[in-house]
PDB file of C-alpha atoms and ligand atoms in Angstrom:
ATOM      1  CA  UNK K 116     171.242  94.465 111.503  1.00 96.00           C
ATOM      2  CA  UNK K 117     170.027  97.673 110.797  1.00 97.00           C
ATOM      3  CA  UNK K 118     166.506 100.131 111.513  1.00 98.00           C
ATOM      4  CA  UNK K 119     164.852 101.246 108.238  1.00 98.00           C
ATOM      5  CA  UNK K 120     161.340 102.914 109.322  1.00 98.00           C
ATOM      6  CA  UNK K 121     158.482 104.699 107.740  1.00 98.00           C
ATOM      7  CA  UNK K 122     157.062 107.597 109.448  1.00 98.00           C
ATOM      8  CA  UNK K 123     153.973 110.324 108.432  1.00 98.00           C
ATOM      9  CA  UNK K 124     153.930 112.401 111.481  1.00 98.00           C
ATOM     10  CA  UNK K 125     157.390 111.553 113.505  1.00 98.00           C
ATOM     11  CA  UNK K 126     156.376 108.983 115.854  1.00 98.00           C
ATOM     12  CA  UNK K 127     157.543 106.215 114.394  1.00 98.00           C
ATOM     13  CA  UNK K 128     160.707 108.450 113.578  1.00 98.00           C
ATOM     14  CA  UNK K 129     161.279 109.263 117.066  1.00 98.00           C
ATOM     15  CA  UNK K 130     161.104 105.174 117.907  1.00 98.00           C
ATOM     16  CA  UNK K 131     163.549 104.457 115.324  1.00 98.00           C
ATOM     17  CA  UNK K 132     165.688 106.641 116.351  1.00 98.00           C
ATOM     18  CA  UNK K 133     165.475 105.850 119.838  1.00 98.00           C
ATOM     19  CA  UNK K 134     166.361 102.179 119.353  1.00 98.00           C
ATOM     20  CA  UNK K 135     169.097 102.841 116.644  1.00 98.00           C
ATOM     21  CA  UNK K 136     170.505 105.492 119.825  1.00 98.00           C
ATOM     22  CA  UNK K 137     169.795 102.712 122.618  1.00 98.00           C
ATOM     23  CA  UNK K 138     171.055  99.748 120.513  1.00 97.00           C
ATOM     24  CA  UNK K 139     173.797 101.600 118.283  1.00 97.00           C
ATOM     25  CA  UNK K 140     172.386 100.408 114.815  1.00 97.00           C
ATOM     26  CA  UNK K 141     172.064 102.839 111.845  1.00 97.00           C
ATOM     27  CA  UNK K 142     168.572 104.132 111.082  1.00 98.00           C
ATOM     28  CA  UNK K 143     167.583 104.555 107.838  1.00 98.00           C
ATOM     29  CA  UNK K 144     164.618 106.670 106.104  1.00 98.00           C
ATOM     30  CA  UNK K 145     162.303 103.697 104.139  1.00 98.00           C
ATOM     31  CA  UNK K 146     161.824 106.733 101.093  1.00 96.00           C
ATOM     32  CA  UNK K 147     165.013 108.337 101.572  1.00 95.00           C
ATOM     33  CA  UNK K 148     168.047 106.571 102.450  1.00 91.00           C
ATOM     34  CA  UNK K 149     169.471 102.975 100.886  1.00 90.00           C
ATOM     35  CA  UNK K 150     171.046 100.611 103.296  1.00 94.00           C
ATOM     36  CA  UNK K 151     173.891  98.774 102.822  1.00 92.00           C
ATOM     37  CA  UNK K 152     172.974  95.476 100.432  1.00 91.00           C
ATOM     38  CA  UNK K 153     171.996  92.125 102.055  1.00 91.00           C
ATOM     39  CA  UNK K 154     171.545  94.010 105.732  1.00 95.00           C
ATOM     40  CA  UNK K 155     169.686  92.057 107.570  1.00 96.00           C
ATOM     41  CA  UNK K 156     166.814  94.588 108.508  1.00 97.00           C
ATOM     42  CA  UNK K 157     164.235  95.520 111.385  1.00 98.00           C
ATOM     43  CA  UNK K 158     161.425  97.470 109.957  1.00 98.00           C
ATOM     44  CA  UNK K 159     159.468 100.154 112.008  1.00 98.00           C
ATOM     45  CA  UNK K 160     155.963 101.747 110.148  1.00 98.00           C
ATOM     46  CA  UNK K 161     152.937 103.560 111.462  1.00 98.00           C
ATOM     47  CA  UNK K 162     149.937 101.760 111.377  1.00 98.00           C
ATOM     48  CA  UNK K 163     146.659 102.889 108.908  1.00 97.00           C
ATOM     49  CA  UNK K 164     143.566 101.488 109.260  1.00 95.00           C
ATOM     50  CA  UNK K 165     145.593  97.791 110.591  1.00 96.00           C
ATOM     51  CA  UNK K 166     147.962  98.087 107.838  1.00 98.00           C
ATOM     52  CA  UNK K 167     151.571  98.629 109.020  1.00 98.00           C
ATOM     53  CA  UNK K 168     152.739 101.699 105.964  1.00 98.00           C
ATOM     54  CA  UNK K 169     155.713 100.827 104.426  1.00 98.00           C
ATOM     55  CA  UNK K 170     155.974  97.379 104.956  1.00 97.00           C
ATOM     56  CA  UNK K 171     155.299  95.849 101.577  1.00 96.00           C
ATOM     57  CA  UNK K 172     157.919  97.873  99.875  1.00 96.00           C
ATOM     58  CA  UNK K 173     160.212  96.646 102.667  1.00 96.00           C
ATOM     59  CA  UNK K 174     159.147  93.625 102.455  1.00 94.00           C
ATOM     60  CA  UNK K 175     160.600  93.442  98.569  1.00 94.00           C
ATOM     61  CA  UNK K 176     163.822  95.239  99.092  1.00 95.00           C
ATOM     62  CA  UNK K 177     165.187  93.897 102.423  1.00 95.00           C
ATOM     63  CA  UNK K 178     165.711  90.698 104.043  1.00 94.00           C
ATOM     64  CA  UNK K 179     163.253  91.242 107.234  1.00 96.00           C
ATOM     65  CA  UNK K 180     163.907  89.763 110.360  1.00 96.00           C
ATOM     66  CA  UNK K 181     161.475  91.347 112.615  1.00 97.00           C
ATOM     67  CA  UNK K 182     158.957  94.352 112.251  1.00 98.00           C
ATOM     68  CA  UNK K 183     157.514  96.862 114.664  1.00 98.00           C
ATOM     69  CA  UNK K 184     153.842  98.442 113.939  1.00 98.00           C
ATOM     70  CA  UNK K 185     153.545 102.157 115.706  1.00 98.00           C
ATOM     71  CA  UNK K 186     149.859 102.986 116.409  1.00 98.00           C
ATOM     72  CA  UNK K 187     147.416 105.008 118.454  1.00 98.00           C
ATOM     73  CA  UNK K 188     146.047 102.582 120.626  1.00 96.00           C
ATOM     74  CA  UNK K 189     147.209 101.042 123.739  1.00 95.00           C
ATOM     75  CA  UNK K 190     148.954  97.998 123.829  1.00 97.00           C
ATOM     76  CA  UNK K 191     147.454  94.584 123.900  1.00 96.00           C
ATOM     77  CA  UNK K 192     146.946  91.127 122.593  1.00 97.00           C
ATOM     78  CA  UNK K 193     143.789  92.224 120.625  1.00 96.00           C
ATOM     79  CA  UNK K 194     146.212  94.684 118.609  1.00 96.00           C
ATOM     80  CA  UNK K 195     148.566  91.875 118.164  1.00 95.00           C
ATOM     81  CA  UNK K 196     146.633  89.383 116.971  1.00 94.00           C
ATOM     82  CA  UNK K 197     144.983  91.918 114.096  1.00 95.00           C
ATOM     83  CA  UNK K 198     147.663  93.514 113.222  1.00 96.00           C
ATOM     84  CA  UNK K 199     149.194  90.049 112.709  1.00 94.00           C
ATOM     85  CA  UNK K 200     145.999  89.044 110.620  1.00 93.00           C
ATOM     86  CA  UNK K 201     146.119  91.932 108.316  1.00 95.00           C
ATOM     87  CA  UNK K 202     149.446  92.048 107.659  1.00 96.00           C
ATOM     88  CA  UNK K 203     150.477  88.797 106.209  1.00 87.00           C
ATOM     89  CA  UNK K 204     153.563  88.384 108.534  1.00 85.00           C
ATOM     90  CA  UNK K 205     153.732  84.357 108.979  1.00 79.00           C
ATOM     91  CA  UNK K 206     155.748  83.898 111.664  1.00 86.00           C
ATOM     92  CA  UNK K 207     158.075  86.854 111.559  1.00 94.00           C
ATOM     93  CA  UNK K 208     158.739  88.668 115.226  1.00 97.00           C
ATOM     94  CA  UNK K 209     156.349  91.220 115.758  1.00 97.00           C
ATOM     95  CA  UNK K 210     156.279  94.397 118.288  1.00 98.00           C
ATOM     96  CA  UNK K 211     153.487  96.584 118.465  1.00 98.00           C
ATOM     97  CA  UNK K 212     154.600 100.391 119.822  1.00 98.00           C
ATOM     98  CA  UNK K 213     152.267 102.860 121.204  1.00 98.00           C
ATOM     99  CA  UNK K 214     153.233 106.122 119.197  1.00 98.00           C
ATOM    100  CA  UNK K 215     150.440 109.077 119.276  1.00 98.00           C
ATOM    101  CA  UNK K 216     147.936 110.764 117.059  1.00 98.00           C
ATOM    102  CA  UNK K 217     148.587 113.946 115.618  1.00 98.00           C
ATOM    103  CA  UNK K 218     145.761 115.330 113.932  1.00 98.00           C
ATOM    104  CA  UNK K 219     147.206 118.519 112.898  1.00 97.00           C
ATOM    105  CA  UNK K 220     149.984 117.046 110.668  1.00 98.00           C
ATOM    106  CA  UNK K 221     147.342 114.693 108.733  1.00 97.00           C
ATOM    107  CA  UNK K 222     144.939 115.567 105.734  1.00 97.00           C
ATOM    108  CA  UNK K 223     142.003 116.366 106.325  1.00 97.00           C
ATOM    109  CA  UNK K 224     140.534 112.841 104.795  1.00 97.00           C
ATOM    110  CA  UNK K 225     142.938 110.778 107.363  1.00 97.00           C
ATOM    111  CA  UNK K 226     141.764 113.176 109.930  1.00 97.00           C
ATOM    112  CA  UNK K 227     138.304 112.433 109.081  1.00 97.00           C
ATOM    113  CA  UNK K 228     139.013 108.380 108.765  1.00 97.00           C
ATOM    114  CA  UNK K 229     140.385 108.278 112.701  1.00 98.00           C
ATOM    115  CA  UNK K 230     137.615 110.592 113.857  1.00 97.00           C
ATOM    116  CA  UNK K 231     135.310 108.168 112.664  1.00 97.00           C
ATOM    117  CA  UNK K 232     137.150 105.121 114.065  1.00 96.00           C
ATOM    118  CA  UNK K 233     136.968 107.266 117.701  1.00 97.00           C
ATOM    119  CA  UNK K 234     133.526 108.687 117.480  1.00 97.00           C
ATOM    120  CA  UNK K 235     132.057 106.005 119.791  1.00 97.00           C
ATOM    121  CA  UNK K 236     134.760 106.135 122.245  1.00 96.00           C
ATOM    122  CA  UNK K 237     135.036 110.652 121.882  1.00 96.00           C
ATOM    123  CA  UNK K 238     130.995 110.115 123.123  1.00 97.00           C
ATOM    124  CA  UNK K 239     130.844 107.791 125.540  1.00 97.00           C
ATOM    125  CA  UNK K 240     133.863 109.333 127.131  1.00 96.00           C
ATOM    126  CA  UNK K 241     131.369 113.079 126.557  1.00 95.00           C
ATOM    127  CA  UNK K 242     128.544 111.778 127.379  1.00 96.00           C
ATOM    128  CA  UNK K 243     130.154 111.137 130.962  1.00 94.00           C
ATOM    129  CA  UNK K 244     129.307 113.846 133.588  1.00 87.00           C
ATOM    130  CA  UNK K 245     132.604 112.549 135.886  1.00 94.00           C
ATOM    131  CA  UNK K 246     135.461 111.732 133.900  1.00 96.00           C
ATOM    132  CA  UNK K 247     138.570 110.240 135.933  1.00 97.00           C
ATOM    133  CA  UNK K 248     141.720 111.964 135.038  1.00 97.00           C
ATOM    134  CA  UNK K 249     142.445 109.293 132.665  1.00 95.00           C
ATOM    135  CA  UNK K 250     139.184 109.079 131.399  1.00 96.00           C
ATOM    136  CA  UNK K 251     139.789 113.219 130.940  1.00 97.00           C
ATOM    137  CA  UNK K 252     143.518 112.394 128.827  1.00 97.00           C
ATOM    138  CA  UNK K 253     141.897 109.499 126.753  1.00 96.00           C
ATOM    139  CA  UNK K 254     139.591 111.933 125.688  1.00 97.00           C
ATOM    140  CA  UNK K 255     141.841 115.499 125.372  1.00 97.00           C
ATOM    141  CA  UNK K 256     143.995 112.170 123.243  1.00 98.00           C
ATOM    142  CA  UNK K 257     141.419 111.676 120.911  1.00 97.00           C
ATOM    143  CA  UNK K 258     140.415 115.340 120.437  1.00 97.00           C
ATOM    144  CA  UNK K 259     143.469 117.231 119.775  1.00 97.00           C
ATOM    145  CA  UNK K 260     146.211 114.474 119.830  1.00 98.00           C
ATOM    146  CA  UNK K 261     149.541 113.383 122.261  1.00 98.00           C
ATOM    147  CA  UNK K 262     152.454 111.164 122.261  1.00 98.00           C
ATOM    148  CA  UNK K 263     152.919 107.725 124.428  1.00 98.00           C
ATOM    149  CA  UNK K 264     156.160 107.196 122.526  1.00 98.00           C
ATOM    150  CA  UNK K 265     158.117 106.053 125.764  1.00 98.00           C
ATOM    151  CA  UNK K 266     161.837 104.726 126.198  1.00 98.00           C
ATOM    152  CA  UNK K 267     160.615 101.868 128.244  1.00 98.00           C
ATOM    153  CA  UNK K 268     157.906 100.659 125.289  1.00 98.00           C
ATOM    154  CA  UNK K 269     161.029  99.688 123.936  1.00 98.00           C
ATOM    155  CA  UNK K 270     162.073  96.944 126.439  1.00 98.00           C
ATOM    156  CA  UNK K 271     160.225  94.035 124.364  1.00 98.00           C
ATOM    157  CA  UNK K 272     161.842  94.659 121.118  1.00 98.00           C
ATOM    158  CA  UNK K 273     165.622  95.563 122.686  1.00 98.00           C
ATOM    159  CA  UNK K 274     165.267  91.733 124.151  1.00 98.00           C
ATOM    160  CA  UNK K 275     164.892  90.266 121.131  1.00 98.00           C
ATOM    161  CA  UNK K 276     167.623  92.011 119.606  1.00 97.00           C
ATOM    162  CA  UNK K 277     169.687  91.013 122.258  1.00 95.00           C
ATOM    163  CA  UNK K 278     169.270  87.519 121.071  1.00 93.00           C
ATOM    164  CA  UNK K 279     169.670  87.991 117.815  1.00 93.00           C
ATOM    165  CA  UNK K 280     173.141  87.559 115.715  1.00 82.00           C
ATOM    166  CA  UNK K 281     174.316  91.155 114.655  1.00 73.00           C
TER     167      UNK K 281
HETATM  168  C1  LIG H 350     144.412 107.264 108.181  1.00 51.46           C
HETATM  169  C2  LIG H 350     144.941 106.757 109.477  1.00 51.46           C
HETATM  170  C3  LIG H 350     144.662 105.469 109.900  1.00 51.46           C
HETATM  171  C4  LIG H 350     145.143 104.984 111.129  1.00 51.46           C
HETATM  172  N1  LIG H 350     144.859 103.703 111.513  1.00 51.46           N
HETATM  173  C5  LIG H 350     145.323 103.242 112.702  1.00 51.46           C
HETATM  174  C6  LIG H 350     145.053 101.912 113.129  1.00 51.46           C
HETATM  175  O1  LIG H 350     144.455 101.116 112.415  1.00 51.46           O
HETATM  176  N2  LIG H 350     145.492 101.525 114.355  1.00 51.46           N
HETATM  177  C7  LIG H 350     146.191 102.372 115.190  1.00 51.46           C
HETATM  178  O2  LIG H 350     146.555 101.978 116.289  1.00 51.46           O
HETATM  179  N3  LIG H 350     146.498 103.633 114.797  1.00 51.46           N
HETATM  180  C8  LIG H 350     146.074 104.087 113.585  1.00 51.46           C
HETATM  181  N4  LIG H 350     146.379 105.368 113.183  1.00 51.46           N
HETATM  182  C9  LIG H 350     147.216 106.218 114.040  1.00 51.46           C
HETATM  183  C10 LIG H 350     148.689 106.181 113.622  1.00 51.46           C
HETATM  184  O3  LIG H 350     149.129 104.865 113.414  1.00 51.46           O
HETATM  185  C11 LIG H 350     149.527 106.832 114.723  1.00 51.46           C
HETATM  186  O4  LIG H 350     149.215 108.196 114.758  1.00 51.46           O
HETATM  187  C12 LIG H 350     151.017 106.618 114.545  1.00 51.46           C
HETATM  188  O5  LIG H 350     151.655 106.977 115.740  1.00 51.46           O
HETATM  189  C13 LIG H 350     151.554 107.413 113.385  1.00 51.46           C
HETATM  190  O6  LIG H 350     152.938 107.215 113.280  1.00 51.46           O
HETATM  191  P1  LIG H 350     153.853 108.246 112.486  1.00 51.46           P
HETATM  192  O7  LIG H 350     153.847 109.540 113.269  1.00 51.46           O
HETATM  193  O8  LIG H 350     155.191 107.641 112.449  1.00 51.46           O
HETATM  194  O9  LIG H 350     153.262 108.427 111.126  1.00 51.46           O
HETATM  195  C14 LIG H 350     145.918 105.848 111.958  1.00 51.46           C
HETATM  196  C15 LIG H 350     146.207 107.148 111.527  1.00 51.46           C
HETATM  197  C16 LIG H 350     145.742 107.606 110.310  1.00 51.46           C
HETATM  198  C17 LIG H 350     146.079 109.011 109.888  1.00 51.46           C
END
């Protein structure tokens, strides 16, 4: 099996990477590189607006067996279950990886689209006299963008490859 990812602003890079590193698979570039024909394939893309970018041309030209969306938000089994929903994935394995938000490297339309998605969260988090210290990095997150790409986000996806036939 092999990595093929899609990536805008290197987060999902840096994941695909990581794994391929952790897991010695080759990584390939979704718009650059051509894997080897009839690889089996697990596919990596940045989500946008719930969709996971990338995946339908994957979806034609490799044989998928399990696919990782890279996102802004935290973890959790409300992310899962819509990014399940909108992405027409049946029953295929799915991993959902924190990644970051990098406003700088994004158009100022996309920048615009996210800002909007946050604005409730950017002013209740303001509006807040006290803000805990994560209350402070949720927010300084929102405003002018991080990473959470972490080794260990990887654990959940690594299992499964374990079990899988390489
Ligand atoms: C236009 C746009 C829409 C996005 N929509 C979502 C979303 O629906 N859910 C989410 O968790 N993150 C969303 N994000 C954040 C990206 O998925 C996140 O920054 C991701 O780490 C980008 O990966 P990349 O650096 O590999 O491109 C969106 C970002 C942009 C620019």
């Amino acid at each position: 099996m092999v990595i093929v990812y899609q990536s805008n602003t290197g987060f999902t890079q840096e994941y695909a990477q990581m794994l391929g590193k952790a897991e010695k698979m080759k990584v390939y570039a979704l718009d650059q590189d051509q894997p080897p024909k009839g690889e089996k394939v697990l596919f990596l893309g940045p989500l946008m607006a719930g969709h996971i970018s990338g995946l339908d041309e994957a979806n034609k030209r490799f044989s998928l067996q399990a696919v990782c969306g890279v996102g802004m938000s935290p973890p959790g089994q409300d992310v899962m279950n819509r990014m399940r929903r909108a992405n027409y994935l049946s029953d295929l394995p799915l991993f959902y990886l924190q990644g970051g938000w990098a406003p700088k490297k994004v158009g100022w339309l996309k920048r615009r689209m996210v800002n909007m998605v946050t604005r409730s969260a950017r002013k209740a988090l303001l509006a807040k006299g006290m803000r805990t210290p994560q209350e402070q990095e949720q927010l300084d997150f929102l405003v002018r963008g991080g990473s959470y790409v972490a080794y260990q986000n990887l654990d959940e996806v690594r299992t499964w490859l374990k079990n899988q036939p390489r």
